[in-house]
PDB file of C-alpha atoms in Angstrom:
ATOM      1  CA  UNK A 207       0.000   0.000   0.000  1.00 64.00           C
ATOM      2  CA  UNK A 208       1.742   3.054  -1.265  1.00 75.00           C
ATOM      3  CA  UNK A 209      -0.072   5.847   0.525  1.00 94.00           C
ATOM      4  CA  UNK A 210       1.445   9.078  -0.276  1.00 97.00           C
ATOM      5  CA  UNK A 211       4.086   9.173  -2.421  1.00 97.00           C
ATOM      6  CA  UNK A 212       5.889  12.559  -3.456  1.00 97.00           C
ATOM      7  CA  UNK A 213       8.521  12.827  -5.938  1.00 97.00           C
ATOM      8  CA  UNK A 214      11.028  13.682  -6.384  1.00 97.00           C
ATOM      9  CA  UNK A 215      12.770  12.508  -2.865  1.00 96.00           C
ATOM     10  CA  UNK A 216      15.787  14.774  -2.951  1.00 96.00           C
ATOM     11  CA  UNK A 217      16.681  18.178  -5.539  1.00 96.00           C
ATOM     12  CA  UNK A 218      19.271  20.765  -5.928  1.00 97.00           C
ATOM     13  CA  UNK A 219      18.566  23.952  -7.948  1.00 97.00           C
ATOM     14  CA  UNK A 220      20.084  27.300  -8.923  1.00 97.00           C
ATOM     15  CA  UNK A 221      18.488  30.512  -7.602  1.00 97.00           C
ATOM     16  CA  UNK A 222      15.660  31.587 -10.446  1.00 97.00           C
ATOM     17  CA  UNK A 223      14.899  28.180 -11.498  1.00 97.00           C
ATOM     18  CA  UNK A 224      11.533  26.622 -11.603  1.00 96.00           C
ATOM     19  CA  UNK A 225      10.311  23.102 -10.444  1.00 96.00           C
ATOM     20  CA  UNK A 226       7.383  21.185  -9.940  1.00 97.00           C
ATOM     21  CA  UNK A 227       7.245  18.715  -6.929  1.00 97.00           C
ATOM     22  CA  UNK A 228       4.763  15.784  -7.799  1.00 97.00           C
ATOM     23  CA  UNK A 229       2.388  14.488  -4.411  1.00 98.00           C
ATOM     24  CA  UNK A 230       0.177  11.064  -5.323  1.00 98.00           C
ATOM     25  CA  UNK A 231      -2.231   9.552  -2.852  1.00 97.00           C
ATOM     26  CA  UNK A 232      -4.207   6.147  -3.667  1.00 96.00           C
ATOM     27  CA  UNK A 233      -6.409   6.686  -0.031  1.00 93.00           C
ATOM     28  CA  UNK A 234      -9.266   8.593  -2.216  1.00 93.00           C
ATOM     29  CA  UNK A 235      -8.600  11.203   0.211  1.00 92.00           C
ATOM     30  CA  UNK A 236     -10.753  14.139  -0.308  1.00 91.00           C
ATOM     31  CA  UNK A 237      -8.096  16.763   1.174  1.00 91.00           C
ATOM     32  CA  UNK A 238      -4.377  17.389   0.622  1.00 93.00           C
ATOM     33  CA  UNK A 239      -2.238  19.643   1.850  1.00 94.00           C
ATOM     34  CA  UNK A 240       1.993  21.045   1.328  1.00 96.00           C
ATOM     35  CA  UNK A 241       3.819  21.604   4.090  1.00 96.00           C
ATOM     36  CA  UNK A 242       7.417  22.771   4.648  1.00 97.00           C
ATOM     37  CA  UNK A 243       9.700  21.938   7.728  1.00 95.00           C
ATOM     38  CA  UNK A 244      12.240  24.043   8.592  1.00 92.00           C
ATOM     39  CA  UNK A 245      14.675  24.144  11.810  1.00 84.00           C
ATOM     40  CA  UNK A 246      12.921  25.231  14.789  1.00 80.00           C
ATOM     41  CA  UNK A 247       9.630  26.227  12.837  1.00 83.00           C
ATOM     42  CA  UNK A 248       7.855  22.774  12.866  1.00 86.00           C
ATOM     43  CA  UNK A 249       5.736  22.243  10.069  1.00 92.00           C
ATOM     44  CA  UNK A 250       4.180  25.274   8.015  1.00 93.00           C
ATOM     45  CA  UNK A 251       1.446  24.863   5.786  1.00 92.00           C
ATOM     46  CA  UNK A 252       1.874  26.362   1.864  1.00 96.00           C
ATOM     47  CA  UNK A 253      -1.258  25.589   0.124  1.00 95.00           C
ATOM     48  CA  UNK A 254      -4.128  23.076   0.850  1.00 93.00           C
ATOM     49  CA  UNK A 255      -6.617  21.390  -1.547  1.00 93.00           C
ATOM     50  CA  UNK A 256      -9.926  20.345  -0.403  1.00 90.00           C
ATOM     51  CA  UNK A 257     -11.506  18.680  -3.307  1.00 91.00           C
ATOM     52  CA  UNK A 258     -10.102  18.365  -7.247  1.00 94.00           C
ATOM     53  CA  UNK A 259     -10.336  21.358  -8.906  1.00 94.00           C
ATOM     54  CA  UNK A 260     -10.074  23.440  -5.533  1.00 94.00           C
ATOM     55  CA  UNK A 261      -6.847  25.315  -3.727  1.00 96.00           C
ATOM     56  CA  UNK A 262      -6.571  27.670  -1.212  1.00 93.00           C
ATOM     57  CA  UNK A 263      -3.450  29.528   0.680  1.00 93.00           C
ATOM     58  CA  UNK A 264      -2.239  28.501   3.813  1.00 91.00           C
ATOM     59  CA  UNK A 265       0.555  30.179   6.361  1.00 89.00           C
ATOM     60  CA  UNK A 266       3.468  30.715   3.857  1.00 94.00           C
ATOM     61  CA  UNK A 267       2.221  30.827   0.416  1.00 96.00           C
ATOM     62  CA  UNK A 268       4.264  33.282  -1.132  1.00 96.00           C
ATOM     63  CA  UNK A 269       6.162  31.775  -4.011  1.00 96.00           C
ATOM     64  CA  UNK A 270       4.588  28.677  -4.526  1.00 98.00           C
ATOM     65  CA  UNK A 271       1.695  27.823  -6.740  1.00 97.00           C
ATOM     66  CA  UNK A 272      -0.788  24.489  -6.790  1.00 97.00           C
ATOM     67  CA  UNK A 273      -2.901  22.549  -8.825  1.00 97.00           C
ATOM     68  CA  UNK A 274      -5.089  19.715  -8.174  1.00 97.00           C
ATOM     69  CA  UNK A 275      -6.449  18.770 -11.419  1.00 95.00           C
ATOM     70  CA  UNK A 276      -6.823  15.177 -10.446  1.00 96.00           C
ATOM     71  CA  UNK A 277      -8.239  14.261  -7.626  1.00 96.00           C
ATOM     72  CA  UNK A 278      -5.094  11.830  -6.810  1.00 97.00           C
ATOM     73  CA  UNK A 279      -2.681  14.411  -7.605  1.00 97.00           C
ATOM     74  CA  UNK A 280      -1.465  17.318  -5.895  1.00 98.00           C
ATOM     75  CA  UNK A 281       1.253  19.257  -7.558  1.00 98.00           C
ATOM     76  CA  UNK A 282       3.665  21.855  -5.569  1.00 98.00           C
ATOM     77  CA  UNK A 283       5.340  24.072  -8.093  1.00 97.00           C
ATOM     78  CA  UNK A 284       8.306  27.374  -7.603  1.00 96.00           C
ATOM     79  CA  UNK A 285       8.371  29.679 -10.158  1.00 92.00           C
ATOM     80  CA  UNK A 286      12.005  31.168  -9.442  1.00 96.00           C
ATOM     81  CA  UNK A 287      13.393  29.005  -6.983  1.00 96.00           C
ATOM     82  CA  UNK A 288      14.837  31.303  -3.912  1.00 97.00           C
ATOM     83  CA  UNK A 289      17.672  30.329  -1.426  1.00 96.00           C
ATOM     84  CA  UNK A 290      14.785  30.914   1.318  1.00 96.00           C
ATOM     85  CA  UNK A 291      12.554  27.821  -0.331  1.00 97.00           C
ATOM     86  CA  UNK A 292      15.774  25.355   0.356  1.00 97.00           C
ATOM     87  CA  UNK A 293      13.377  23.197   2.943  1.00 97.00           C
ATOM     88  CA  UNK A 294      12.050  19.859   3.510  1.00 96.00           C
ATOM     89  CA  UNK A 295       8.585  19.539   1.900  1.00 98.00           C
ATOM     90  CA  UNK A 296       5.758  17.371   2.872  1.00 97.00           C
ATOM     91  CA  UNK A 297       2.902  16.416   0.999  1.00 97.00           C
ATOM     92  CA  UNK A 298       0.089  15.069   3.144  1.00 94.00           C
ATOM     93  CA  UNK A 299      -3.756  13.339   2.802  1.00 93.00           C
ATOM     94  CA  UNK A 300      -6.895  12.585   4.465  1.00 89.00           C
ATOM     95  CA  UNK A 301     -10.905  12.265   4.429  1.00 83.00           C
ATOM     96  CA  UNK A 302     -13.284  15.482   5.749  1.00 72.00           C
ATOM     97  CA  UNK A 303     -13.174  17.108   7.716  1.00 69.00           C
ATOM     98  CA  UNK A 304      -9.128  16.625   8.070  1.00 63.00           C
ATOM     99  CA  UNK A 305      -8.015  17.204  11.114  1.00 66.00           C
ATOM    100  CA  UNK A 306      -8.658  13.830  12.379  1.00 71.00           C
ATOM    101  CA  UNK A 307      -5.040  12.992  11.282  1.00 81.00           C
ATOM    102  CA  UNK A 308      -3.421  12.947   8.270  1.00 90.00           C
ATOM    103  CA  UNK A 309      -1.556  10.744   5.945  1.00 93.00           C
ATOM    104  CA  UNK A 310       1.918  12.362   4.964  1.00 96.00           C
ATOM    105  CA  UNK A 311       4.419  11.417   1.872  1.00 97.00           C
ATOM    106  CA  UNK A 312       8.343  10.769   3.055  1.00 96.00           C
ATOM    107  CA  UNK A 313       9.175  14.480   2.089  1.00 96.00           C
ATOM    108  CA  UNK A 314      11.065  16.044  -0.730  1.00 97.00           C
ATOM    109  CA  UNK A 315      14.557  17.496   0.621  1.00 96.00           C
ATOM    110  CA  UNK A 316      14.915  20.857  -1.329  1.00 97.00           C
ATOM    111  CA  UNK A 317      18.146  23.148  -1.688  1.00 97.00           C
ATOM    112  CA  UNK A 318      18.217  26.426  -3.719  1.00 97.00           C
ATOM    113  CA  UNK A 319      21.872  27.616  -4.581  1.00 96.00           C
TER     114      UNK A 319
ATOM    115  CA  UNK B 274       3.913  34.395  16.232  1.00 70.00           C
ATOM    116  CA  UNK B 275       3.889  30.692  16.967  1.00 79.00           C
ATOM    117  CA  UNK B 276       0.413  29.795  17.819  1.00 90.00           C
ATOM    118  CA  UNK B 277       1.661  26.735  19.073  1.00 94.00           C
ATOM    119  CA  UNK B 278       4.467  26.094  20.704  1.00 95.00           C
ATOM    120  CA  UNK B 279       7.196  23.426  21.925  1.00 96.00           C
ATOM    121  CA  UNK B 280       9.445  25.235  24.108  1.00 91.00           C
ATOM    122  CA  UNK B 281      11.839  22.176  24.782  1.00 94.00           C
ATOM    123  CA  UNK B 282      13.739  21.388  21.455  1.00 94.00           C
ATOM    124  CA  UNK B 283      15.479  18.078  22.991  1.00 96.00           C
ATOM    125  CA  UNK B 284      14.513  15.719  25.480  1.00 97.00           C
ATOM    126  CA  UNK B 285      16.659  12.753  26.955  1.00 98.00           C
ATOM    127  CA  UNK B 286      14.801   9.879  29.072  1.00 98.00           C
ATOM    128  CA  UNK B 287      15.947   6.970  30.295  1.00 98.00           C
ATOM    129  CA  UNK B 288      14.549   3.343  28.657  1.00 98.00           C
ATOM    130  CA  UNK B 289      11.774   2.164  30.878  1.00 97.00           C
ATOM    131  CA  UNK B 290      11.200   5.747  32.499  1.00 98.00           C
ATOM    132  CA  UNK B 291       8.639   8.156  31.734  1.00 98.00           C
ATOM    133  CA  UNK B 292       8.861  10.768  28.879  1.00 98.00           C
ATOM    134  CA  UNK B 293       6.403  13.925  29.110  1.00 98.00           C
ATOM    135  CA  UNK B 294       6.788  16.390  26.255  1.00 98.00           C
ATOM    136  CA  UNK B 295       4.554  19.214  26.868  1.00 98.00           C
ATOM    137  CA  UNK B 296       3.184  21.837  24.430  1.00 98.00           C
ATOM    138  CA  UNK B 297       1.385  25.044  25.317  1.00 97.00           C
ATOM    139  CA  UNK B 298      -1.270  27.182  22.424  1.00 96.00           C
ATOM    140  CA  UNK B 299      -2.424  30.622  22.278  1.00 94.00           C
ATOM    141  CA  UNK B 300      -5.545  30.237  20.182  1.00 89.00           C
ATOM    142  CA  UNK B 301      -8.473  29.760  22.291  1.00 89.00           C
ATOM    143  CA  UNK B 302     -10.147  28.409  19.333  1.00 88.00           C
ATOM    144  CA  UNK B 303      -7.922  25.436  18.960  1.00 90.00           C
ATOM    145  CA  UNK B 304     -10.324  22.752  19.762  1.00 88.00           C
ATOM    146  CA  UNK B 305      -8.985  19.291  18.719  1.00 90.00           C
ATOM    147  CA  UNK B 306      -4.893  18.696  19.454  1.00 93.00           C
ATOM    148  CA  UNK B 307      -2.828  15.840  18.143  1.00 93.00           C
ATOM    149  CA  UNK B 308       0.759  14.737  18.074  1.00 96.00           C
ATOM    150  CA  UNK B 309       2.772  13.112  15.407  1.00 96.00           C
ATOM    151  CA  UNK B 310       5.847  11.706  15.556  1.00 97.00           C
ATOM    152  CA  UNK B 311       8.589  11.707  12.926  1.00 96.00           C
ATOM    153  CA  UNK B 312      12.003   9.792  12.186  1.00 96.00           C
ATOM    154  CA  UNK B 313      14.283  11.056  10.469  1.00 91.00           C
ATOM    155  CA  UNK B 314      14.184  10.839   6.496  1.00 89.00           C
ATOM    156  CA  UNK B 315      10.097   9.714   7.251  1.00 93.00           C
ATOM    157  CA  UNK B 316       7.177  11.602   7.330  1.00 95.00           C
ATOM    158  CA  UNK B 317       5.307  12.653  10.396  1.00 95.00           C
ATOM    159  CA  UNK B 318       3.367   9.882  11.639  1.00 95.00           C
ATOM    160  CA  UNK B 319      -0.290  10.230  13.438  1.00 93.00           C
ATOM    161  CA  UNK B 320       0.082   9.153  16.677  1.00 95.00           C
ATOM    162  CA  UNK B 321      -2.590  10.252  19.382  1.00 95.00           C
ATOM    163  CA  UNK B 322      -5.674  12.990  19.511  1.00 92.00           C
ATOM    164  CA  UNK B 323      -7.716  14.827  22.065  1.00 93.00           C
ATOM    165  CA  UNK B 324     -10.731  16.887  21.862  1.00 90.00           C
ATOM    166  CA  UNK B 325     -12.073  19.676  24.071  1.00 90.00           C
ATOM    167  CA  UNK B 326     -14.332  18.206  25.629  1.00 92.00           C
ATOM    168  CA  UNK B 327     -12.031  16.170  26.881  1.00 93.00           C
ATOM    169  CA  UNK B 328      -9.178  15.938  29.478  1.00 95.00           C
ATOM    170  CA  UNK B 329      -6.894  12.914  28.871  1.00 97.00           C
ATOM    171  CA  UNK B 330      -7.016  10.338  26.319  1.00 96.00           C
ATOM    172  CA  UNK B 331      -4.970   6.965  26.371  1.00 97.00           C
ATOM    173  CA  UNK B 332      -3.328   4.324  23.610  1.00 95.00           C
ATOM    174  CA  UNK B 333      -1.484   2.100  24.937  1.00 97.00           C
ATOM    175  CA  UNK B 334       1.565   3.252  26.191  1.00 98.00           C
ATOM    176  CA  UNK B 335       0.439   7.143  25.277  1.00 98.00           C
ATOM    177  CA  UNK B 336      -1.599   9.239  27.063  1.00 98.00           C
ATOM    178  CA  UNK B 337      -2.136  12.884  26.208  1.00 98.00           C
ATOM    179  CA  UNK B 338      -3.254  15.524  28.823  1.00 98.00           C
ATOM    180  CA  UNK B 339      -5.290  18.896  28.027  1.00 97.00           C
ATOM    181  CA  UNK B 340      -5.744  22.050  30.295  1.00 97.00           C
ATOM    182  CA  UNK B 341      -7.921  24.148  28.781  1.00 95.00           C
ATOM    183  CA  UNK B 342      -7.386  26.796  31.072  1.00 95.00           C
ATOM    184  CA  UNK B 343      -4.060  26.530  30.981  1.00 96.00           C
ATOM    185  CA  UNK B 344      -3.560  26.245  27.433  1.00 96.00           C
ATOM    186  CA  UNK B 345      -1.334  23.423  27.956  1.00 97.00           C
ATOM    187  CA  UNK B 346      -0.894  19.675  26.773  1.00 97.00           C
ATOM    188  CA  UNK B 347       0.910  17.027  26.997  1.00 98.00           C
ATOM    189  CA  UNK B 348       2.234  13.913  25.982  1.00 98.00           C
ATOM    190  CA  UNK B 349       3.278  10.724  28.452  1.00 98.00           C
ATOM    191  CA  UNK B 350       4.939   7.696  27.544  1.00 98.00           C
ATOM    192  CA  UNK B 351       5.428   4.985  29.899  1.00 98.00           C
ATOM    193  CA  UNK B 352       7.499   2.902  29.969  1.00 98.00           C
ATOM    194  CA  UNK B 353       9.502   4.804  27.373  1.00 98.00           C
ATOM    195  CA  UNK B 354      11.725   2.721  24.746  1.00 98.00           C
ATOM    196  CA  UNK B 355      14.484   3.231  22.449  1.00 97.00           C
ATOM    197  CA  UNK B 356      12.123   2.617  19.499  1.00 97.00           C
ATOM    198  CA  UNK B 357      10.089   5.977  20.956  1.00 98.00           C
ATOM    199  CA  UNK B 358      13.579   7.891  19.645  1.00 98.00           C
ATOM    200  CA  UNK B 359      11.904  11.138  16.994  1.00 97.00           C
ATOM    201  CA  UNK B 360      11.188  14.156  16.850  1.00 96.00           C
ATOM    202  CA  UNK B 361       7.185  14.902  18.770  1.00 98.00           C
ATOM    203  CA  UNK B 362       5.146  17.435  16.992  1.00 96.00           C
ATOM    204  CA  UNK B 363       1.880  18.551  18.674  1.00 96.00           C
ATOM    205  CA  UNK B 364      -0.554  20.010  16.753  1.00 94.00           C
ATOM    206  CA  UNK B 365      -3.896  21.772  16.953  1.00 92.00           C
ATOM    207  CA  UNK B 366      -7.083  23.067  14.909  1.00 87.00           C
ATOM    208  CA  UNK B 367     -10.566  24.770  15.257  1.00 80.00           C
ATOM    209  CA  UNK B 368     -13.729  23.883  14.354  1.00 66.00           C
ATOM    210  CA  UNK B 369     -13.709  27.069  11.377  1.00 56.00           C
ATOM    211  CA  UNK B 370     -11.212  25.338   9.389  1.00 54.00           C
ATOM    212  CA  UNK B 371      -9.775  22.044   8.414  1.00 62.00           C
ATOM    213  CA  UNK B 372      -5.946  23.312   8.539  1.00 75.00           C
ATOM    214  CA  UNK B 373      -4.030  21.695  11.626  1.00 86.00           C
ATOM    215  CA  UNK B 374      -0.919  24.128  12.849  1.00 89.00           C
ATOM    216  CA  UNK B 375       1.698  22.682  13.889  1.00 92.00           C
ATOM    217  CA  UNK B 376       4.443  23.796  16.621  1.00 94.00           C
ATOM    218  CA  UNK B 377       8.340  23.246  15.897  1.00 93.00           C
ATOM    219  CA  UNK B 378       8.810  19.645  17.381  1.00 95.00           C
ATOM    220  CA  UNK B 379      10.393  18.238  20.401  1.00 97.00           C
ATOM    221  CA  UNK B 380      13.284  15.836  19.974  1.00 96.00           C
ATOM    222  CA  UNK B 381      13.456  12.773  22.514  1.00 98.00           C
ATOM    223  CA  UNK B 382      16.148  10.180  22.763  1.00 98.00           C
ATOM    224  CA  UNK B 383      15.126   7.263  24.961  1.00 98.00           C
ATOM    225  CA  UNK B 384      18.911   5.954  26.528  1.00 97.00           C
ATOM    226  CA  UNK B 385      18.894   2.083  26.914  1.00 94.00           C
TER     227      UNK B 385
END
């Protein structure tokens, strides 16, 4: 049973660059959410989904931009890739009304040069 | 401002002794709390929830503690093991929203 699955596990990229990190659930999970973990900040949310075809901004969503065009599918992307997005990102699941725990991927270790 | 908050970053127990990581809120709103706990290269893992309405919930070997008037919770594991080694991350939400907030983690080393 995969879970959540984000991809890719581990990037390096030059300042101005763009990327798109790829989150995949197989729970039929209504809601999904991007987080980022940074030292002594615990886990901040970027942008949450809670349906396909639906986003919305969370704590820190400057720079980063979402889609959920399939319901499976949550996608994370940067623009122009700052030295202040180098974090550890984590894609995470679960049914309505979502705070009854979620499901989170194995995280996406990010550094911007 | 940290809405929630983890004001030990480290915690050392000894195997087969109790562990209590506490974790204090501002938001009075914050009605449902949980903790996750995460090893390293992993994702956080769901491990115990409390509501409101109540003020201590058990699992096994976990038992979380809630003063509402304090704004205060916390975590006890007895006995502790070296498996219980990670970094704690309490956690918290309201009813107006389904976004949980996290506070910057706690993390314990259980000594055999």
């Amino acid at each position: 049973n995969a879970g959540v699955t984000q991809t890719p596990k581990f990037r390096v990229l030059k300042t101005g660059q763009s990327m798109t990190l790829l989150c995949a659930q197989d729970m039929n999970h209504e809601y999904m959410y991007w987080y980022r973990q940074d030292p002594g900040m615990g886990l901040r949310l970027i942008h949450y989904s809670v349906g396909e075809g639906t986003t919305a901004k969370g704590e820190v969503p400057d720079g980063y931009n979402v889609s959920r065009l399939k319901k499976q599918n949550f996608l994370l992307g940067l623009e122009s890739a700052a030295p202040s997005q180098t974090s550890v990102y984590f894609c995470a699941s679960s049914t309505p009304p979502g705070r009854y725990g979620y499901t989170f991927g194995s995280g996406t270790r990010l550094t911007v040069v | 401002d940290q809405q929630v908050k983890q004001n030990s970053p480290s915690l050392s127990v000894q195997e087969g002794r109790i562990s209590i990581l506490n974790c204090d809120y501002t938001n009075s709103m914050f009605d449902y709390f949980l903790w996750y706990k995460k090893y390293p290269a992993e994702g956080p893992t769901f491990l115990i929830s409390i509501s409101s309405i109540k003020d201590k919930n058990e699992d096994g070997r976990f038992t979380v503690f809630l003063n509402k008037s304090a704004k205060h919770l916390s975590l006890h594991i007895v006995p502790s093991q070296p498996g219980d080694s990670a970094v704690y991350f309490c956690a918290a939400s309201g009813t107006s929203y389904d976004k949980v907030i996290f506070g910057p983690g706690t993390s314990l080393s259980v000594i055999p």
